[in-house]
mmCIF file of C-alpha atoms in Angstrom:
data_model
loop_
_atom_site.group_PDB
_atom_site.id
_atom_site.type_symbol
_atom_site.label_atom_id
_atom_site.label_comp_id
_atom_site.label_asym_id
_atom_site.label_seq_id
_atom_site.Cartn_x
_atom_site.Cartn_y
_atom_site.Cartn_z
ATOM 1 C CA UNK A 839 37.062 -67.527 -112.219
ATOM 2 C CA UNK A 840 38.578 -64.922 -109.682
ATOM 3 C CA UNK A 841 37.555 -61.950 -108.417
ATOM 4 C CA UNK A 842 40.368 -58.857 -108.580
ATOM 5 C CA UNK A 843 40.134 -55.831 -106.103
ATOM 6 C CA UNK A 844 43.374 -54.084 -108.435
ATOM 7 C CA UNK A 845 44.093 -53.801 -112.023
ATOM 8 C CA UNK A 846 47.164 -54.588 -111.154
ATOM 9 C CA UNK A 847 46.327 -57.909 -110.372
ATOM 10 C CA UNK A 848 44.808 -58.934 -113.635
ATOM 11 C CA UNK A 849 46.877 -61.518 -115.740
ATOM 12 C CA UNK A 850 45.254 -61.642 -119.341
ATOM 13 C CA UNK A 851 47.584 -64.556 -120.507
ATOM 14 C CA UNK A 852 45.956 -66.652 -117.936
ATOM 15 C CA UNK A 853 42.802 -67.569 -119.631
ATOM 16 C CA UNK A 854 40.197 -67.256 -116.687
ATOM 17 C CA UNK A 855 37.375 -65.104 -115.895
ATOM 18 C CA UNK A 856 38.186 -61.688 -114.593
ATOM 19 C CA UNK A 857 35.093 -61.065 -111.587
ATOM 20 C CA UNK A 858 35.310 -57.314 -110.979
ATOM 21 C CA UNK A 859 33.512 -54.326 -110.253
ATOM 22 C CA UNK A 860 32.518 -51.691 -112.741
ATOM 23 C CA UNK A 861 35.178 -49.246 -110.665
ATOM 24 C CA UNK A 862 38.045 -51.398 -111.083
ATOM 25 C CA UNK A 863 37.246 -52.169 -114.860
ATOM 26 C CA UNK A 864 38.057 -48.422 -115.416
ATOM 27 C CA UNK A 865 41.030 -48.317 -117.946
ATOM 28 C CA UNK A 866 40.584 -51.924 -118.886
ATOM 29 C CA UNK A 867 39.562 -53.392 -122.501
ATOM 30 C CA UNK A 868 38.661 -57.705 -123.441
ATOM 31 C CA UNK A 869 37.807 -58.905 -125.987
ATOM 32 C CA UNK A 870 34.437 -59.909 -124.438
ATOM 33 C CA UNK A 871 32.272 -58.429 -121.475
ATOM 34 C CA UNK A 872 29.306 -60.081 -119.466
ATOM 35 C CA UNK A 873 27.548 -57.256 -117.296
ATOM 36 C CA UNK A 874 25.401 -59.323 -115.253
ATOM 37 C CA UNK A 875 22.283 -57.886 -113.575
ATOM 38 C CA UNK A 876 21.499 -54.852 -115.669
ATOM 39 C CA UNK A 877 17.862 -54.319 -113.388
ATOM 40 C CA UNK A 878 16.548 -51.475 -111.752
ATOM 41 C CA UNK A 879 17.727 -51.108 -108.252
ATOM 42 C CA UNK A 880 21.023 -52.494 -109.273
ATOM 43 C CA UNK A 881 22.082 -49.979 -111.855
ATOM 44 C CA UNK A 882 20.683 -47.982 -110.934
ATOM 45 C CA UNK A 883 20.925 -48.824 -107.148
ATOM 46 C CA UNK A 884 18.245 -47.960 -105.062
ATOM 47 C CA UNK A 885 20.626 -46.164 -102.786
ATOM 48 C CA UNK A 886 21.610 -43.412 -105.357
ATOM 49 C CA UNK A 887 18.368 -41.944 -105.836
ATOM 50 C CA UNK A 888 18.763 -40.144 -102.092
ATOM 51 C CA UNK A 889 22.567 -39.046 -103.724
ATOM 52 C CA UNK A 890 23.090 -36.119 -105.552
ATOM 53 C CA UNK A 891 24.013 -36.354 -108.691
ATOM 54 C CA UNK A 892 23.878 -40.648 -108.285
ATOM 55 C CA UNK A 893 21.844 -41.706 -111.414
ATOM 56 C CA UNK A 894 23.979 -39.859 -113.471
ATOM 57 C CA UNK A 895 26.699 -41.108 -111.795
ATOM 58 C CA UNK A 896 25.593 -44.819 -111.881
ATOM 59 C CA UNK A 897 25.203 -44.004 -115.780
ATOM 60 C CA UNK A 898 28.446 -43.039 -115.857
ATOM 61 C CA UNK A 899 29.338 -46.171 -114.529
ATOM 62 C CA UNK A 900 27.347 -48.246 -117.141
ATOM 63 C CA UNK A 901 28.971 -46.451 -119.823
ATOM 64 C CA UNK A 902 32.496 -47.618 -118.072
ATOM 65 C CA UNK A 903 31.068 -51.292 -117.931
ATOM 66 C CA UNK A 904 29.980 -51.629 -121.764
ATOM 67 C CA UNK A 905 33.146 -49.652 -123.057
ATOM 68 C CA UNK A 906 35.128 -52.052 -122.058
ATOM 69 C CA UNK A 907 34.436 -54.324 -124.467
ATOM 70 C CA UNK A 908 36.550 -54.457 -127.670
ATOM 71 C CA UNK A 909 34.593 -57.115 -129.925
ATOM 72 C CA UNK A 910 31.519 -58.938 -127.503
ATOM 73 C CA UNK A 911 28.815 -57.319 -125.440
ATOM 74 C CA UNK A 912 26.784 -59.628 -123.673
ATOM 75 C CA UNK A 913 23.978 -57.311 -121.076
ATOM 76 C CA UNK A 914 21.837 -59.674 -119.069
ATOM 77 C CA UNK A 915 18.904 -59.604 -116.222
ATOM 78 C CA UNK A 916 17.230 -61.880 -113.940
ATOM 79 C CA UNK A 917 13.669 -62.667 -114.254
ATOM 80 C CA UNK A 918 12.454 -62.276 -110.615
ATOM 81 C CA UNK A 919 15.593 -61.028 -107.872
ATOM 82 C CA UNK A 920 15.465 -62.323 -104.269
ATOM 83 C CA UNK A 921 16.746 -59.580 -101.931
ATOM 84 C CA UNK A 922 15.931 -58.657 -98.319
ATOM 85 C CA UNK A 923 13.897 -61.539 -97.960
ATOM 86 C CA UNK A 924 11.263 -60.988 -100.696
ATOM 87 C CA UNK A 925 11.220 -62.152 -104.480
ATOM 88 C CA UNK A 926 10.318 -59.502 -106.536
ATOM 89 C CA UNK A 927 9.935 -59.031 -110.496
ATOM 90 C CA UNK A 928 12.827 -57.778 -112.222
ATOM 91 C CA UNK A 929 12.437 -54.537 -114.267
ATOM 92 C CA UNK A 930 15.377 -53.633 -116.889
ATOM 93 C CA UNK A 931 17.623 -50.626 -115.990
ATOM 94 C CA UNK A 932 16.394 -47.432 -117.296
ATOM 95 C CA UNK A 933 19.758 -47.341 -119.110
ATOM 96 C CA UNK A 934 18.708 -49.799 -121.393
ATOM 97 C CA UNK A 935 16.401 -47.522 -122.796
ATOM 98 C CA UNK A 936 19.114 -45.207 -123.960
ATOM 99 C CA UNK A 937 20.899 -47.568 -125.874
ATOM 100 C CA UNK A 938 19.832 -47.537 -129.798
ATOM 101 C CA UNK A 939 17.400 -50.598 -130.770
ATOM 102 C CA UNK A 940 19.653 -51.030 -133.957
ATOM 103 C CA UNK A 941 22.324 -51.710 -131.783
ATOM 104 C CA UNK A 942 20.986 -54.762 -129.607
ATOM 105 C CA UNK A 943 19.810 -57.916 -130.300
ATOM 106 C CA UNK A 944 17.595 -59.326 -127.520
ATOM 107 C CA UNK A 945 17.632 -63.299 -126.966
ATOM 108 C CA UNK A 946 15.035 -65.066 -124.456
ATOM 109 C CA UNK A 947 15.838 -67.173 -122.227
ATOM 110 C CA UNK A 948 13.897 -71.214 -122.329
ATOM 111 C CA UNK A 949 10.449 -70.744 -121.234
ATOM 112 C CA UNK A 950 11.225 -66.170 -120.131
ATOM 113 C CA UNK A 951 8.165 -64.970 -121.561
ATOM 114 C CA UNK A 952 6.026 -67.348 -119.585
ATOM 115 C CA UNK A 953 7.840 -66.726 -115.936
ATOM 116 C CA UNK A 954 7.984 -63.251 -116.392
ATOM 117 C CA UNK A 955 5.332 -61.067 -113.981
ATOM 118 C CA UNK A 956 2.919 -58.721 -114.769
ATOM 119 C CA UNK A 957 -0.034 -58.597 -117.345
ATOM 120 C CA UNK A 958 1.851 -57.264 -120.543
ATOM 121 C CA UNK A 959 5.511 -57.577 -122.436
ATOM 122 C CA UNK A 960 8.033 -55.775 -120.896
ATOM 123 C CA UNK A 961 9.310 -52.512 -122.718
ATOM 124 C CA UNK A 962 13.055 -53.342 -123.483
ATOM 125 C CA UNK A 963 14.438 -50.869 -126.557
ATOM 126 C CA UNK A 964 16.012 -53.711 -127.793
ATOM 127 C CA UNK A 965 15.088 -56.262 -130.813
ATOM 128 C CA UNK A 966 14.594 -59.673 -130.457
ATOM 129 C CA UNK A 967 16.896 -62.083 -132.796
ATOM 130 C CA UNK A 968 16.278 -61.998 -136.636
ATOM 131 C CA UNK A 969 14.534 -58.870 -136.448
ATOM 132 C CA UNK A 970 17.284 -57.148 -138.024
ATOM 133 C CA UNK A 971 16.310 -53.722 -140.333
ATOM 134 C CA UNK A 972 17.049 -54.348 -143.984
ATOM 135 C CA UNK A 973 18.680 -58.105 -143.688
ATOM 136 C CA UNK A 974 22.477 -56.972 -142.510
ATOM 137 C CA UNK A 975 24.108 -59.379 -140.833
ATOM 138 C CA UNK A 976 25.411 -58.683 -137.463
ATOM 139 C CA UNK A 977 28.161 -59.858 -134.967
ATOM 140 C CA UNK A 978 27.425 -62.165 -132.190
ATOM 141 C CA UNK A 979 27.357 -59.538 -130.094
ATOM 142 C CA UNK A 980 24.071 -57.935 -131.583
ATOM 143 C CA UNK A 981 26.366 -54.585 -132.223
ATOM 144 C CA UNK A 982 27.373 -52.888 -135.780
ATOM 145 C CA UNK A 983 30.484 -52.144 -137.182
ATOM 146 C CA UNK A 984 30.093 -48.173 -136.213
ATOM 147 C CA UNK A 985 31.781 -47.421 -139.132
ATOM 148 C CA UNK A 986 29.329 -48.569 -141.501
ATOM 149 C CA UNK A 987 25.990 -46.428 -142.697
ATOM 150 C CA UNK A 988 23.104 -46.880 -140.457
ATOM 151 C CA UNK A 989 20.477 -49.127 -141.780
ATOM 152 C CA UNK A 990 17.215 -47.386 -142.975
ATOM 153 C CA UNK A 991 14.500 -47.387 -140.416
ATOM 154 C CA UNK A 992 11.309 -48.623 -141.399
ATOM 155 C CA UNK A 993 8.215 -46.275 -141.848
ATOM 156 C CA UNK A 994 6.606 -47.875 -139.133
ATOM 157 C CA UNK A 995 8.095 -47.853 -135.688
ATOM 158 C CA UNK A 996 7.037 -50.649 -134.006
ATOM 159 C CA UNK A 997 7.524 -50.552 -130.222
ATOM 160 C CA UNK A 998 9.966 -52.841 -128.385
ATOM 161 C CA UNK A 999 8.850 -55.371 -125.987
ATOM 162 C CA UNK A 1000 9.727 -58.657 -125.097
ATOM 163 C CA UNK A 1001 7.015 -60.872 -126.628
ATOM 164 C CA UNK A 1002 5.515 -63.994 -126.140
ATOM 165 C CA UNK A 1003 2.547 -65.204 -123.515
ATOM 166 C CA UNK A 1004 3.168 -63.773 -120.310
ATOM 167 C CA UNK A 1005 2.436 -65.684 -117.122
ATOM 168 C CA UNK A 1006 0.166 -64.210 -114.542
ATOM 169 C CA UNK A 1007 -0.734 -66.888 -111.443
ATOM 170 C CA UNK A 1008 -2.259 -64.612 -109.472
ATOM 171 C CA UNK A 1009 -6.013 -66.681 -109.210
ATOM 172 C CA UNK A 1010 -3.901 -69.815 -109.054
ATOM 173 C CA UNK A 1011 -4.508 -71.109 -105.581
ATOM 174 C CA UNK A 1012 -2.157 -74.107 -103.957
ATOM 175 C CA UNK A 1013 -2.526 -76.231 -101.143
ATOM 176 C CA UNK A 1014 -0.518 -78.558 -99.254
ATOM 177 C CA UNK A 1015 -0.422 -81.802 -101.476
ATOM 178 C CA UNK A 1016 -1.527 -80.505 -104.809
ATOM 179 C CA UNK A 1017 -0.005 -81.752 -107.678
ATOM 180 C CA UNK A 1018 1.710 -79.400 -110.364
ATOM 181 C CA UNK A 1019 3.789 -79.408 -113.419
ATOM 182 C CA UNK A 1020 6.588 -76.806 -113.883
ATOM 183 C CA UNK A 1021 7.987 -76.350 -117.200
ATOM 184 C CA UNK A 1022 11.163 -77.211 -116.362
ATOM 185 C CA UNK A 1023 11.392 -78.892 -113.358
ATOM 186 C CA UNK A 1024 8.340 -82.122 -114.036
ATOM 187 C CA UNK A 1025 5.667 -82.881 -111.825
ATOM 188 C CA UNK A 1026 5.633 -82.073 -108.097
ATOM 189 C CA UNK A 1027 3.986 -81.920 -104.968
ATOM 190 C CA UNK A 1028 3.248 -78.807 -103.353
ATOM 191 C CA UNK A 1029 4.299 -79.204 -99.709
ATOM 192 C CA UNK A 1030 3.634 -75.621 -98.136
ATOM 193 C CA UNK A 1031 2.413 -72.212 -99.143
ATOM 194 C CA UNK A 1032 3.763 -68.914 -97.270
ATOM 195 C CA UNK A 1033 2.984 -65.076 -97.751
ATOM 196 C CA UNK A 1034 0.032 -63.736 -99.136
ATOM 197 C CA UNK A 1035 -1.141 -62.013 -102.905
ATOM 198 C CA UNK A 1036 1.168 -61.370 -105.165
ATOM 199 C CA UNK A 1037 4.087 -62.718 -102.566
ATOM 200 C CA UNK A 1038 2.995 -66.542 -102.255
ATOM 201 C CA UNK A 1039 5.621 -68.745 -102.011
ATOM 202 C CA UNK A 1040 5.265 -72.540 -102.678
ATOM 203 C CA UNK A 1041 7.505 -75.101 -101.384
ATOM 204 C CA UNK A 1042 7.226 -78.331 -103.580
ATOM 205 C CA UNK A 1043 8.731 -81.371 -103.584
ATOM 206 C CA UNK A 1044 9.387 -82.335 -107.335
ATOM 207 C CA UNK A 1045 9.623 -86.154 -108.553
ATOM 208 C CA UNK A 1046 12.526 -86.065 -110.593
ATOM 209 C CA UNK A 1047 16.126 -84.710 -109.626
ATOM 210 C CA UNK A 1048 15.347 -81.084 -109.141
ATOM 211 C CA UNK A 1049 14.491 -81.656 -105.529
ATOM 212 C CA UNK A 1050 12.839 -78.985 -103.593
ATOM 213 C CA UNK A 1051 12.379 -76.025 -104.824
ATOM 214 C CA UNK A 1052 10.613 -73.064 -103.429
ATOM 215 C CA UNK A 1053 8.564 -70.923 -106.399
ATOM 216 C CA UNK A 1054 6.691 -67.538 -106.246
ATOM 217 C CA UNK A 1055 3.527 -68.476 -107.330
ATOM 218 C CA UNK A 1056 2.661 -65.683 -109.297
ATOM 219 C CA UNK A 1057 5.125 -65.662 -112.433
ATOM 220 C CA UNK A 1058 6.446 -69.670 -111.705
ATOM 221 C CA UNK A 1059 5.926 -71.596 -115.176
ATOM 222 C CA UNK A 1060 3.401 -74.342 -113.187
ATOM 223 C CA UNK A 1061 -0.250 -75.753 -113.899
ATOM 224 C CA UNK A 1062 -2.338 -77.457 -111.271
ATOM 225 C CA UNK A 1063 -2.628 -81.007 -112.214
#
């Protein structure tokens, strides 16, 4: 993997991972795209909602990002983000919205409808795999041949979310030397709690080779034991 500041520096016969920003892709075209991070605050970033004209800009930008791709268009988000020193819930970019359900297939994650926050699915206008319209087949990018007639649209629009069981731990409470189970992780011992509410942080100590880990209580995949 390397990360390019020019387009001049790009060698496509090399067979690595081109790391660049959505500025430098202008002009560029692969086979396959990843745009990582597709979350409010980030595309949009916070910043350009005090900027004239930035949304529109930063959708400008998006449009660059998923253009680029000739065959392959993988968009992906994080389920919580860590910045400035809090973890918060990750909400999809309103760009998302914009893009035609037909056109994207969403696939979860292991164990993302029970570690993300909040009450209720997520709205994502996207549809989740094998819920294609009318049985066509698709690429693996979840994207249609443009050139072929849309697919009839049911009579019945049913609305797009992300379901599943969604995790809420907000009642859980955790102590120093309780015992949980993460989904992933195995069995643990909790070995401090920080912040308060919705922001609780536990630091546990897990038996098997995951280590320490620290977890925001709230949307972590755990049971009390």
């Amino acid at each position: 993997m390397s990360l390019v500041a020019a387009a001049d520096e790009l060698d496509d016969s090399s067979g690595t991972v081109s790391l660049m920003t959505l500025h430098t892709a202008k002009g560029l075209e692969y086979d396959s795209v990843f745009l990582t991070g597709v979350e409010e605050d980030l595309l949009p970033h916070r910043m350009s909602a005090n900027e004239p004209g930035g949304p529109a800009e930063e959708r400008r930008l998006f449009y660059v990002g998923i253009t680029r791709a000739r065959r392959r268009l993988f968009i992906s988000l994080a389920m919580t983000r860590a910045q400035f020193g809090e973890v918060n819930v990750a909400m999809p970019s309103r760009y998302l919205q914009e893009i035609p359900a037909e056109l994207i297939d969403w696939k979860q994650s292991p164990g993302m409808a029970t570690s993300r926050g909040g009450t209720q699915p997520r709205a994502l206008n996207a549809r989740r795999e094998g819920g294609g319209y009318g049985g066509r087949s698709r690429s693996s990018s979840g994207f249609e041949d443009p050139a072929l007639p849309p697919p009839p649209r049911p009579k019945t629009q049913w609305a797009n979310t992300v379901t599943g069981q969604v995790r809420d731990n907000g009642d859980l409470e955790l102590a120093f030397g309780d015992r949980i189970r993460h989904t992933d992780f195995g069995d643990g011992r909790v070995t401090g709690v920080t912040g308060e509410g919705r922001k609780r942080i536990a630091e546990v100590q897990f038996d098997g080779p995951a280590g320490r880990k620290r977890l925001l209580i709230k949307i972590a995949p755990i049971e009390k034991l």
